[in-house]
């Protein structure tokens, strides 16, 4: 694969994945379980994400290849660890693809047409990825600029609108269980930097570019999330926020400046499309790496001779996402996706912990905190998400065990 991407391209791809999920999807379910305590949950999720980011950066500098923690786990801990990480990533982020497609549709069309529009946007963005990663980065750059501009307009009009009286949040009712569960849900919004690590074969000077891009993208996202969460709580309050399908639009409407609503809708649609664009790229490249090792069908390892992308993996991901958008609930998939991603980073932290001194870029205590934090947040998620996540991981492990048994018999 060709090394075409620089630091800015990698940062933009990571932001494109994070901003769409974090701003326009996750704050409502987090408010439903924690109320104003979601701000504490955001701090916890951000710190765990930082620990994970440093582990990913350290590992990506040592293994600048596609596949992310699937590769890191295999190399540092063994094939089974790598498989669990890769499988968890693929299932969790495929669910995220469906969530982003549905988010896009929610902001651009009325209810009867949302499923159709979600399918169409998946088809369009799979086509963009199919044409090559340079086009992916170029489109991500435009999408991030549009979404951040719209987000700035939305926050300003929501906070300073003539009909709103912002009030400081009351934290008296926040419980620690709700806070930790909200942190697990909010972690869904911090997974975008993983897209950068999965582009290890396509960035220039990966040992320098990947760590810088991961930390820059994460820092920008944390600042944006903190601003959005605070403004939403101060203008809508926790109850209205928890019940909202489009919280930023509702906050703008409450402020009385209706002219800003189309801008917010455009920004939300652009952010969701940017997240979906980056997610398709990341999932397909992990599937490609797993295909190379025969942990998934070997056809996923195929690289297009002209466009230099894993085209079989991208087309398969697209088909699965199209099927998912027909049956999933937007809020319901967030917990499932968070479980898969937390398992993925649990393996990443352990992998970074066992690296030798020659490869060490960050202290080991960060990896210990990251691994423990991932384990705690994963099992603090809603019970349905935990049960579904454990079940699908076991199904994947069963598939790999049967394949190994079949191979040994032959």
mmCIF file of C-alpha atoms in Angstrom:
data_model
loop_
_atom_site.group_PDB
_atom_site.id
_atom_site.type_symbol
_atom_site.label_atom_id
_atom_site.label_comp_id
_atom_site.label_asym_id
_atom_site.label_seq_id
_atom_site.Cartn_x
_atom_site.Cartn_y
_atom_site.Cartn_z
ATOM 1 C CA UNK A 1 0.000 0.000 0.000
ATOM 2 C CA UNK A 2 1.204 3.557 -0.731
ATOM 3 C CA UNK A 3 2.347 6.017 1.959
ATOM 4 C CA UNK A 4 0.454 9.145 0.914
ATOM 5 C CA UNK A 5 -0.775 10.711 4.165
ATOM 6 C CA UNK A 6 0.935 13.352 6.315
ATOM 7 C CA UNK A 7 0.276 14.369 9.927
ATOM 8 C CA UNK A 8 -2.546 16.780 9.071
ATOM 9 C CA UNK A 9 -4.314 14.174 6.924
ATOM 10 C CA UNK A 10 -4.104 11.610 9.738
ATOM 11 C CA UNK A 11 -5.348 14.124 12.341
ATOM 12 C CA UNK A 12 -8.302 15.055 10.135
ATOM 13 C CA UNK A 13 -9.273 11.400 9.583
ATOM 14 C CA UNK A 14 -9.187 10.828 13.351
ATOM 15 C CA UNK A 15 -11.220 13.963 14.057
ATOM 16 C CA UNK A 16 -13.695 12.990 11.355
ATOM 17 C CA UNK A 17 -14.312 9.742 13.227
ATOM 18 C CA UNK A 18 -14.545 11.318 16.687
ATOM 19 C CA UNK A 19 -16.431 14.562 16.183
ATOM 20 C CA UNK A 20 -19.446 12.991 14.464
ATOM 21 C CA UNK A 21 -19.988 10.383 17.171
ATOM 22 C CA UNK A 22 -19.214 12.553 20.160
ATOM 23 C CA UNK A 23 -21.170 15.698 19.439
ATOM 24 C CA UNK A 24 -24.320 14.517 17.740
ATOM 25 C CA UNK A 25 -25.048 11.086 19.219
ATOM 26 C CA UNK A 26 -23.737 10.215 22.630
ATOM 27 C CA UNK A 27 -24.616 12.998 25.077
ATOM 28 C CA UNK A 28 -28.327 12.150 25.208
ATOM 29 C CA UNK A 29 -27.925 8.511 26.370
ATOM 30 C CA UNK A 30 -25.156 9.617 28.754
ATOM 31 C CA UNK A 31 -27.519 12.163 30.298
ATOM 32 C CA UNK A 32 -30.213 9.489 30.582
ATOM 33 C CA UNK A 33 -28.024 7.373 32.920
ATOM 34 C CA UNK A 34 -26.059 10.084 34.744
ATOM 35 C CA UNK A 35 -27.854 13.406 34.403
ATOM 36 C CA UNK A 36 -25.436 16.253 35.069
ATOM 37 C CA UNK A 37 -22.931 13.618 36.218
ATOM 38 C CA UNK A 38 -22.108 13.024 32.558
ATOM 39 C CA UNK A 39 -19.520 15.795 32.915
ATOM 40 C CA UNK A 40 -17.643 13.628 35.430
ATOM 41 C CA UNK A 41 -18.149 10.684 33.077
ATOM 42 C CA UNK A 42 -16.624 12.741 30.280
ATOM 43 C CA UNK A 43 -13.517 13.430 32.371
ATOM 44 C CA UNK A 44 -13.128 9.715 33.159
ATOM 45 C CA UNK A 45 -13.674 8.669 29.538
ATOM 46 C CA UNK A 46 -11.205 11.302 28.341
ATOM 47 C CA UNK A 47 -8.483 10.150 30.739
ATOM 48 C CA UNK A 48 -8.934 6.485 29.816
ATOM 49 C CA UNK A 49 -8.873 7.529 26.168
ATOM 50 C CA UNK A 50 -5.596 9.356 26.808
ATOM 51 C CA UNK A 51 -4.078 6.230 28.351
ATOM 52 C CA UNK A 52 -5.250 4.219 25.358
ATOM 53 C CA UNK A 53 -3.933 6.826 22.945
ATOM 54 C CA UNK A 54 -0.441 6.688 24.427
ATOM 55 C CA UNK A 55 -0.473 2.882 24.222
ATOM 56 C CA UNK A 56 -1.668 3.014 20.605
ATOM 57 C CA UNK A 57 0.974 5.592 19.724
ATOM 58 C CA UNK A 58 3.782 3.544 21.300
ATOM 59 C CA UNK A 59 2.650 0.366 19.558
ATOM 60 C CA UNK A 60 2.024 2.030 16.203
ATOM 61 C CA UNK A 61 5.540 3.467 16.214
ATOM 62 C CA UNK A 62 6.905 -0.076 16.626
ATOM 63 C CA UNK A 63 4.467 -1.723 14.185
ATOM 64 C CA UNK A 64 3.654 0.781 11.400
ATOM 65 C CA UNK A 65 1.285 -1.544 9.545
ATOM 66 C CA UNK A 66 -2.444 -1.822 8.946
ATOM 67 C CA UNK A 67 -4.496 -3.670 11.539
ATOM 68 C CA UNK A 68 -3.942 -1.669 14.737
ATOM 69 C CA UNK A 69 -4.237 -3.657 17.960
ATOM 70 C CA UNK A 70 -4.969 -6.830 16.016
ATOM 71 C CA UNK A 71 -1.333 -6.708 14.896
ATOM 72 C CA UNK A 72 -0.016 -5.403 18.219
ATOM 73 C CA UNK A 73 -1.744 -8.137 20.210
ATOM 74 C CA UNK A 74 -0.435 -10.869 17.895
ATOM 75 C CA UNK A 75 3.127 -9.589 18.041
ATOM 76 C CA UNK A 76 3.321 -8.823 21.769
ATOM 77 C CA UNK A 77 0.953 -11.346 23.372
ATOM 78 C CA UNK A 78 0.093 -14.061 20.859
ATOM 79 C CA UNK A 79 -2.411 -14.868 18.091
ATOM 80 C CA UNK A 80 -5.456 -15.347 20.335
ATOM 81 C CA UNK A 81 -5.031 -11.937 21.963
ATOM 82 C CA UNK A 82 -4.702 -10.349 18.554
ATOM 83 C CA UNK A 83 -7.803 -12.105 17.297
ATOM 84 C CA UNK A 84 -9.934 -10.964 20.254
ATOM 85 C CA UNK A 85 -8.791 -7.373 19.695
ATOM 86 C CA UNK A 86 -9.343 -7.447 15.943
ATOM 87 C CA UNK A 87 -12.720 -9.179 16.148
ATOM 88 C CA UNK A 88 -13.918 -6.811 18.887
ATOM 89 C CA UNK A 89 -12.879 -3.843 16.783
ATOM 90 C CA UNK A 90 -14.570 -5.113 13.637
ATOM 91 C CA UNK A 91 -17.902 -5.903 15.312
ATOM 92 C CA UNK A 92 -17.953 -2.777 17.475
ATOM 93 C CA UNK A 93 -17.064 -0.341 14.756
ATOM 94 C CA UNK A 94 -19.297 -1.978 12.161
ATOM 95 C CA UNK A 95 -22.136 -1.200 14.576
ATOM 96 C CA UNK A 96 -20.794 2.352 14.781
ATOM 97 C CA UNK A 97 -20.958 2.626 10.994
ATOM 98 C CA UNK A 98 -24.668 1.837 11.169
ATOM 99 C CA UNK A 99 -25.132 4.395 13.948
ATOM 100 C CA UNK A 100 -23.429 7.110 11.938
ATOM 101 C CA UNK A 101 -25.466 6.370 8.820
ATOM 102 C CA UNK A 102 -28.670 6.605 10.860
ATOM 103 C CA UNK A 103 -27.476 9.819 12.519
ATOM 104 C CA UNK A 104 -26.904 11.367 9.105
ATOM 105 C CA UNK A 105 -30.387 10.387 7.995
ATOM 106 C CA UNK A 106 -31.976 11.656 11.225
ATOM 107 C CA UNK A 107 -30.683 15.163 10.574
ATOM 108 C CA UNK A 108 -31.508 15.442 6.853
ATOM 109 C CA UNK A 109 -34.887 13.745 6.267
ATOM 110 C CA UNK A 110 -38.151 12.971 8.081
ATOM 111 C CA UNK A 111 -38.768 9.589 9.713
ATOM 112 C CA UNK A 112 -40.319 7.661 6.772
ATOM 113 C CA UNK A 113 -37.231 8.155 4.584
ATOM 114 C CA UNK A 114 -34.421 7.675 7.081
ATOM 115 C CA UNK A 115 -33.626 4.026 6.408
ATOM 116 C CA UNK A 116 -33.416 4.632 2.653
ATOM 117 C CA UNK A 117 -31.176 7.671 3.044
ATOM 118 C CA UNK A 118 -28.945 5.798 5.505
ATOM 119 C CA UNK A 119 -28.415 3.066 2.920
ATOM 120 C CA UNK A 120 -27.652 5.606 0.193
ATOM 121 C CA UNK A 121 -25.020 7.408 2.272
ATOM 122 C CA UNK A 122 -23.302 4.087 3.037
ATOM 123 C CA UNK A 123 -23.169 3.268 -0.682
ATOM 124 C CA UNK A 124 -21.767 6.711 -1.499
ATOM 125 C CA UNK A 125 -19.025 6.670 1.134
ATOM 126 C CA UNK A 126 -17.967 3.103 0.404
ATOM 127 C CA UNK A 127 -17.502 4.364 -3.149
ATOM 128 C CA UNK A 128 -15.289 7.221 -1.930
ATOM 129 C CA UNK A 129 -13.127 4.860 0.119
ATOM 130 C CA UNK A 130 -12.947 2.433 -2.794
ATOM 131 C CA UNK A 131 -11.342 5.109 -4.955
ATOM 132 C CA UNK A 132 -8.368 5.476 -2.598
ATOM 133 C CA UNK A 133 -7.235 6.787 0.779
ATOM 134 C CA UNK A 134 -6.077 10.145 -0.611
ATOM 135 C CA UNK A 135 -9.658 10.952 -1.563
ATOM 136 C CA UNK A 136 -10.738 9.771 1.878
ATOM 137 C CA UNK A 137 -8.394 12.274 3.534
ATOM 138 C CA UNK A 138 -9.409 15.098 1.197
ATOM 139 C CA UNK A 139 -13.101 14.618 1.903
ATOM 140 C CA UNK A 140 -12.471 14.234 5.646
ATOM 141 C CA UNK A 141 -10.695 17.604 5.664
ATOM 142 C CA UNK A 142 -13.731 19.350 4.149
ATOM 143 C CA UNK A 143 -16.189 17.537 6.422
ATOM 144 C CA UNK A 144 -14.308 18.403 9.615
ATOM 145 C CA UNK A 145 -14.121 22.086 8.633
ATOM 146 C CA UNK A 146 -17.857 22.231 7.875
ATOM 147 C CA UNK A 147 -18.912 20.360 11.015
ATOM 148 C CA UNK A 148 -16.715 22.411 13.382
ATOM 149 C CA UNK A 149 -17.959 25.660 11.851
ATOM 150 C CA UNK A 150 -21.577 24.575 12.258
ATOM 151 C CA UNK A 151 -20.841 23.391 15.784
ATOM 152 C CA UNK A 152 -19.428 26.798 16.709
ATOM 153 C CA UNK A 153 -22.519 28.544 15.325
ATOM 154 C CA UNK A 154 -24.789 26.119 17.176
ATOM 155 C CA UNK A 155 -23.068 26.558 20.540
ATOM 156 C CA UNK A 156 -23.000 30.344 20.237
ATOM 157 C CA UNK A 157 -26.675 30.659 19.292
ATOM 158 C CA UNK A 158 -27.746 28.138 21.925
ATOM 159 C CA UNK A 159 -25.867 29.865 24.722
ATOM 160 C CA UNK A 160 -26.538 33.496 23.784
ATOM 161 C CA UNK A 161 -29.983 33.163 22.195
ATOM 162 C CA UNK A 162 -32.582 35.720 23.338
ATOM 163 C CA UNK A 163 -34.973 33.103 24.756
ATOM 164 C CA UNK A 164 -32.535 31.082 26.856
ATOM 165 C CA UNK A 165 -31.280 31.636 30.393
ATOM 166 C CA UNK A 166 -28.268 29.328 30.897
ATOM 167 C CA UNK A 167 -28.055 27.813 34.368
ATOM 168 C CA UNK A 168 -25.153 26.059 36.048
ATOM 169 C CA UNK A 169 -25.715 22.280 36.355
ATOM 170 C CA UNK A 170 -26.719 20.824 39.722
ATOM 171 C CA UNK A 171 -24.541 17.808 40.537
ATOM 172 C CA UNK A 172 -26.340 16.745 43.701
ATOM 173 C CA UNK A 173 -28.251 13.875 42.068
ATOM 174 C CA UNK A 174 -25.318 12.270 40.236
ATOM 175 C CA UNK A 175 -24.512 8.687 41.344
ATOM 176 C CA UNK A 176 -21.162 7.015 40.834
ATOM 177 C CA UNK A 177 -22.762 4.056 39.046
ATOM 178 C CA UNK A 178 -24.467 6.418 36.613
ATOM 179 C CA UNK A 179 -21.250 8.385 36.164
ATOM 180 C CA UNK A 180 -19.241 5.251 35.335
ATOM 181 C CA UNK A 181 -21.934 3.979 32.978
ATOM 182 C CA UNK A 182 -21.992 7.354 31.232
ATOM 183 C CA UNK A 183 -18.183 7.178 30.941
ATOM 184 C CA UNK A 184 -18.516 3.818 29.195
ATOM 185 C CA UNK A 185 -21.104 5.243 26.794
ATOM 186 C CA UNK A 186 -19.108 8.423 26.216
ATOM 187 C CA UNK A 187 -16.046 6.335 25.391
ATOM 188 C CA UNK A 188 -17.870 5.612 22.134
ATOM 189 C CA UNK A 189 -16.980 9.183 21.177
ATOM 190 C CA UNK A 190 -13.236 8.812 21.835
ATOM 191 C CA UNK A 191 -12.467 5.909 19.526
ATOM 192 C CA UNK A 192 -11.630 7.921 16.408
ATOM 193 C CA UNK A 193 -7.889 8.007 16.988
ATOM 194 C CA UNK A 194 -7.840 4.244 16.359
ATOM 195 C CA UNK A 195 -8.503 5.047 12.720
ATOM 196 C CA UNK A 196 -5.095 6.712 12.600
ATOM 197 C CA UNK A 197 -3.258 3.631 13.903
ATOM 198 C CA UNK A 198 -5.015 1.397 11.348
ATOM 199 C CA UNK A 199 -3.547 3.560 8.565
ATOM 200 C CA UNK A 200 -0.004 2.522 9.474
ATOM 201 C CA UNK A 201 0.889 1.430 5.936
ATOM 202 C CA UNK A 202 -0.446 4.621 4.357
ATOM 203 C CA UNK A 203 1.215 7.460 6.324
ATOM 204 C CA UNK A 204 4.604 8.976 5.665
ATOM 205 C CA UNK A 205 7.210 8.579 8.436
ATOM 206 C CA UNK A 206 4.831 6.507 10.624
ATOM 207 C CA UNK A 207 7.029 6.476 13.758
ATOM 208 C CA UNK A 208 6.755 10.259 13.936
ATOM 209 C CA UNK A 209 3.405 10.869 12.256
ATOM 210 C CA UNK A 210 1.155 8.361 14.044
ATOM 211 C CA UNK A 211 1.948 9.326 17.683
ATOM 212 C CA UNK A 212 1.664 13.048 16.901
ATOM 213 C CA UNK A 213 -1.588 12.655 14.994
ATOM 214 C CA UNK A 214 -3.215 10.527 17.691
ATOM 215 C CA UNK A 215 -2.441 12.943 20.522
ATOM 216 C CA UNK A 216 -3.343 16.083 18.538
ATOM 217 C CA UNK A 217 -6.682 14.658 17.413
ATOM 218 C CA UNK A 218 -7.554 13.465 20.920
ATOM 219 C CA UNK A 219 -6.721 16.836 22.525
ATOM 220 C CA UNK A 220 -8.879 18.752 20.042
ATOM 221 C CA UNK A 221 -11.772 16.335 20.544
ATOM 222 C CA UNK A 222 -11.629 16.602 24.360
ATOM 223 C CA UNK A 223 -11.856 20.404 24.215
ATOM 224 C CA UNK A 224 -14.793 20.276 21.790
ATOM 225 C CA UNK A 225 -16.689 17.664 23.831
ATOM 226 C CA UNK A 226 -16.272 19.577 27.074
ATOM 227 C CA UNK A 227 -17.671 22.746 25.504
ATOM 228 C CA UNK A 228 -20.627 20.958 23.942
ATOM 229 C CA UNK A 229 -21.544 18.988 27.076
ATOM 230 C CA UNK A 230 -21.446 22.100 29.250
ATOM 231 C CA UNK A 231 -23.563 24.203 26.880
ATOM 232 C CA UNK A 232 -26.152 21.436 26.417
ATOM 233 C CA UNK A 233 -26.550 20.934 30.164
ATOM 234 C CA UNK A 234 -26.778 24.666 30.838
ATOM 235 C CA UNK A 235 -29.373 25.331 28.126
ATOM 236 C CA UNK A 236 -31.494 22.156 27.998
ATOM 237 C CA UNK A 237 -30.970 20.665 31.430
ATOM 238 C CA UNK A 238 -30.380 16.938 31.998
ATOM 239 C CA UNK A 239 -34.013 15.800 31.512
ATOM 240 C CA UNK A 240 -34.550 17.481 28.131
ATOM 241 C CA UNK A 241 -31.081 16.462 27.009
ATOM 242 C CA UNK A 242 -31.749 12.809 27.900
ATOM 243 C CA UNK A 243 -34.982 12.808 25.867
ATOM 244 C CA UNK A 244 -33.592 14.550 22.789
ATOM 245 C CA UNK A 245 -32.786 12.856 19.480
ATOM 246 C CA UNK A 246 -31.022 15.993 18.205
ATOM 247 C CA UNK A 247 -29.781 17.813 21.303
ATOM 248 C CA UNK A 248 -27.803 20.584 19.645
ATOM 249 C CA UNK A 249 -30.723 21.476 17.360
ATOM 250 C CA UNK A 250 -33.050 21.475 20.362
ATOM 251 C CA UNK A 251 -30.670 23.760 22.265
ATOM 252 C CA UNK A 252 -30.563 26.202 19.345
ATOM 253 C CA UNK A 253 -34.359 26.106 19.035
ATOM 254 C CA UNK A 254 -34.699 26.833 22.756
ATOM 255 C CA UNK A 255 -32.494 29.892 22.276
ATOM 256 C CA UNK A 256 -34.954 31.376 19.790
ATOM 257 C CA UNK A 257 -32.586 31.791 16.827
ATOM 258 C CA UNK A 258 -34.223 29.577 14.212
ATOM 259 C CA UNK A 259 -31.963 30.782 11.394
ATOM 260 C CA UNK A 260 -29.136 28.682 12.888
ATOM 261 C CA UNK A 261 -31.038 25.382 12.710
ATOM 262 C CA UNK A 262 -30.191 24.604 9.048
ATOM 263 C CA UNK A 263 -26.522 25.309 9.773
ATOM 264 C CA UNK A 264 -26.552 22.886 12.691
ATOM 265 C CA UNK A 265 -28.329 20.257 10.574
ATOM 266 C CA UNK A 266 -25.727 20.595 7.815
ATOM 267 C CA UNK A 267 -22.918 20.339 10.351
ATOM 268 C CA UNK A 268 -24.452 17.286 11.993
ATOM 269 C CA UNK A 269 -24.894 15.558 8.654
ATOM 270 C CA UNK A 270 -21.317 16.421 7.634
ATOM 271 C CA UNK A 271 -19.896 15.215 10.951
ATOM 272 C CA UNK A 272 -21.810 11.930 10.748
ATOM 273 C CA UNK A 273 -20.676 11.401 7.172
ATOM 274 C CA UNK A 274 -17.083 12.139 8.176
ATOM 275 C CA UNK A 275 -17.252 9.614 10.989
ATOM 276 C CA UNK A 276 -18.752 7.005 8.674
ATOM 277 C CA UNK A 277 -16.089 7.670 6.049
ATOM 278 C CA UNK A 278 -13.258 7.122 8.532
ATOM 279 C CA UNK A 279 -14.943 4.128 10.182
ATOM 280 C CA UNK A 280 -15.328 2.276 6.886
ATOM 281 C CA UNK A 281 -11.630 2.841 6.188
ATOM 282 C CA UNK A 282 -10.562 1.641 9.646
ATOM 283 C CA UNK A 283 -12.772 -1.465 9.794
ATOM 284 C CA UNK A 284 -11.822 -2.591 6.291
ATOM 285 C CA UNK A 285 -8.100 -2.291 7.028
ATOM 286 C CA UNK A 286 -8.400 -4.320 10.220
ATOM 287 C CA UNK A 287 -10.368 -6.942 8.262
ATOM 288 C CA UNK A 288 -7.585 -6.877 5.668
ATOM 289 C CA UNK A 289 -4.951 -7.548 8.335
ATOM 290 C CA UNK A 290 -7.027 -10.406 9.789
ATOM 291 C CA UNK A 291 -7.464 -11.845 6.308
ATOM 292 C CA UNK A 292 -3.697 -11.874 5.833
ATOM 293 C CA UNK A 293 -3.389 -14.089 8.918
ATOM 294 C CA UNK A 294 -6.418 -16.219 7.926
ATOM 295 C CA UNK A 295 -8.364 -15.128 11.011
ATOM 296 C CA UNK A 296 -10.977 -13.923 8.530
ATOM 297 C CA UNK A 297 -11.461 -15.130 4.934
ATOM 298 C CA UNK A 298 -8.294 -14.523 2.922
ATOM 299 C CA UNK A 299 -10.209 -12.617 0.242
ATOM 300 C CA UNK A 300 -10.283 -9.641 2.647
ATOM 301 C CA UNK A 301 -6.508 -9.286 2.183
ATOM 302 C CA UNK A 302 -6.876 -8.443 -1.513
ATOM 303 C CA UNK A 303 -5.550 -5.002 -2.561
ATOM 304 C CA UNK A 304 -7.017 -3.240 -5.574
ATOM 305 C CA UNK A 305 -4.319 -3.046 -8.304
ATOM 306 C CA UNK A 306 -5.234 0.523 -9.276
ATOM 307 C CA UNK A 307 -6.614 2.220 -6.161
ATOM 308 C CA UNK A 308 -4.352 0.454 -3.605
ATOM 309 C CA UNK A 309 -7.172 -0.206 -1.088
ATOM 310 C CA UNK A 310 -8.522 -3.450 0.465
ATOM 311 C CA UNK A 311 -11.510 -3.440 -1.875
ATOM 312 C CA UNK A 312 -13.009 -6.823 -0.944
ATOM 313 C CA UNK A 313 -13.008 -5.886 2.750
ATOM 314 C CA UNK A 314 -14.509 -2.449 2.051
ATOM 315 C CA UNK A 315 -17.316 -3.866 -0.086
ATOM 316 C CA UNK A 316 -18.124 -6.514 2.542
ATOM 317 C CA UNK A 317 -18.211 -3.935 5.325
ATOM 318 C CA UNK A 318 -20.537 -1.818 3.205
ATOM 319 C CA UNK A 319 -22.961 -4.695 2.639
ATOM 320 C CA UNK A 320 -23.070 -5.586 6.353
ATOM 321 C CA UNK A 321 -23.662 -1.969 7.369
ATOM 322 C CA UNK A 322 -26.507 -1.681 4.858
ATOM 323 C CA UNK A 323 -28.119 -4.725 6.449
ATOM 324 C CA UNK A 324 -27.635 -3.325 9.947
ATOM 325 C CA UNK A 325 -29.233 0.047 9.285
ATOM 326 C CA UNK A 326 -32.445 -1.775 8.451
ATOM 327 C CA UNK A 327 -32.787 -3.262 11.945
ATOM 328 C CA UNK A 328 -30.729 -1.380 14.562
ATOM 329 C CA UNK A 329 -31.798 1.314 17.010
ATOM 330 C CA UNK A 330 -29.519 4.358 17.060
ATOM 331 C CA UNK A 331 -29.108 4.503 20.832
ATOM 332 C CA UNK A 332 -29.036 0.748 21.301
ATOM 333 C CA UNK A 333 -25.882 0.215 19.239
ATOM 334 C CA UNK A 334 -23.823 2.746 21.209
ATOM 335 C CA UNK A 335 -23.404 0.460 24.235
ATOM 336 C CA UNK A 336 -22.574 -2.553 22.038
ATOM 337 C CA UNK A 337 -20.012 -0.550 20.091
ATOM 338 C CA UNK A 338 -18.447 0.791 23.292
ATOM 339 C CA UNK A 339 -18.060 -2.735 24.672
ATOM 340 C CA UNK A 340 -16.207 -3.919 21.576
ATOM 341 C CA UNK A 341 -13.911 -0.903 21.507
ATOM 342 C CA UNK A 342 -13.117 -1.146 25.224
ATOM 343 C CA UNK A 343 -12.089 -4.792 24.775
ATOM 344 C CA UNK A 344 -9.920 -3.712 21.848
ATOM 345 C CA UNK A 345 -8.102 -1.118 23.952
ATOM 346 C CA UNK A 346 -7.793 -3.470 26.916
ATOM 347 C CA UNK A 347 -5.605 -5.644 24.668
ATOM 348 C CA UNK A 348 -3.758 -2.559 23.389
ATOM 349 C CA UNK A 349 -2.795 -1.478 26.911
ATOM 350 C CA UNK A 350 -1.540 -4.921 27.875
ATOM 351 C CA UNK A 351 0.412 -5.134 24.608
ATOM 352 C CA UNK A 352 2.092 -1.781 25.284
ATOM 353 C CA UNK A 353 2.806 -2.780 28.898
ATOM 354 C CA UNK A 354 4.950 -5.754 27.833
ATOM 355 C CA UNK A 355 6.996 -3.802 25.289
ATOM 356 C CA UNK A 356 10.690 -3.514 26.038
ATOM 357 C CA UNK A 357 12.593 -0.391 27.022
ATOM 358 C CA UNK A 358 13.833 0.183 23.473
ATOM 359 C CA UNK A 359 10.260 0.767 22.278
ATOM 360 C CA UNK A 360 8.978 2.581 25.346
ATOM 361 C CA UNK A 361 7.646 6.112 24.806
ATOM 362 C CA UNK A 362 5.316 6.414 27.829
ATOM 363 C CA UNK A 363 5.453 5.113 31.444
ATOM 364 C CA UNK A 364 3.933 1.715 32.242
ATOM 365 C CA UNK A 365 1.524 3.107 34.831
ATOM 366 C CA UNK A 366 -0.479 4.703 32.030
ATOM 367 C CA UNK A 367 -1.005 1.277 30.472
ATOM 368 C CA UNK A 368 -2.022 -0.238 33.826
ATOM 369 C CA UNK A 369 -4.606 2.500 34.387
ATOM 370 C CA UNK A 370 -5.789 2.187 30.795
ATOM 371 C CA UNK A 371 -6.296 -1.589 30.997
ATOM 372 C CA UNK A 372 -8.095 -1.428 34.351
ATOM 373 C CA UNK A 373 -10.206 1.487 33.178
ATOM 374 C CA UNK A 374 -11.265 -0.340 30.010
ATOM 375 C CA UNK A 375 -12.269 -3.432 31.997
ATOM 376 C CA UNK A 376 -14.305 -1.435 34.527
ATOM 377 C CA UNK A 377 -16.087 0.716 31.939
ATOM 378 C CA UNK A 378 -16.886 -2.284 29.730
ATOM 379 C CA UNK A 379 -18.782 -4.047 32.497
ATOM 380 C CA UNK A 380 -20.460 -0.855 33.717
ATOM 381 C CA UNK A 381 -22.308 -0.569 30.407
ATOM 382 C CA UNK A 382 -26.014 -1.501 30.178
ATOM 383 C CA UNK A 383 -26.542 -5.233 30.772
ATOM 384 C CA UNK A 384 -27.949 -5.798 27.285
ATOM 385 C CA UNK A 385 -24.801 -4.332 25.722
ATOM 386 C CA UNK A 386 -22.513 -6.458 27.909
ATOM 387 C CA UNK A 387 -24.429 -9.683 27.195
ATOM 388 C CA UNK A 388 -24.524 -9.016 23.452
ATOM 389 C CA UNK A 389 -20.853 -8.033 23.384
ATOM 390 C CA UNK A 390 -19.659 -11.095 25.303
ATOM 391 C CA UNK A 391 -21.836 -13.336 23.140
ATOM 392 C CA UNK A 392 -20.518 -12.022 19.831
ATOM 393 C CA UNK A 393 -16.901 -12.180 21.036
ATOM 394 C CA UNK A 394 -17.444 -15.835 22.007
ATOM 395 C CA UNK A 395 -18.968 -16.555 18.588
ATOM 396 C CA UNK A 396 -15.857 -15.136 16.938
ATOM 397 C CA UNK A 397 -13.568 -17.173 19.173
ATOM 398 C CA UNK A 398 -15.589 -20.281 18.325
ATOM 399 C CA UNK A 399 -15.126 -19.592 14.614
ATOM 400 C CA UNK A 400 -11.366 -19.278 15.021
ATOM 401 C CA UNK A 401 -11.166 -22.449 17.151
ATOM 402 C CA UNK A 402 -13.084 -24.447 14.524
ATOM 403 C CA UNK A 403 -10.848 -23.120 11.759
ATOM 404 C CA UNK A 404 -7.726 -24.090 13.686
ATOM 405 C CA UNK A 405 -9.157 -27.536 14.367
ATOM 406 C CA UNK A 406 -9.960 -27.998 10.683
ATOM 407 C CA UNK A 407 -6.455 -26.864 9.714
ATOM 408 C CA UNK A 408 -4.819 -29.275 12.165
ATOM 409 C CA UNK A 409 -6.929 -32.160 10.852
ATOM 410 C CA UNK A 410 -5.754 -31.559 7.312
#
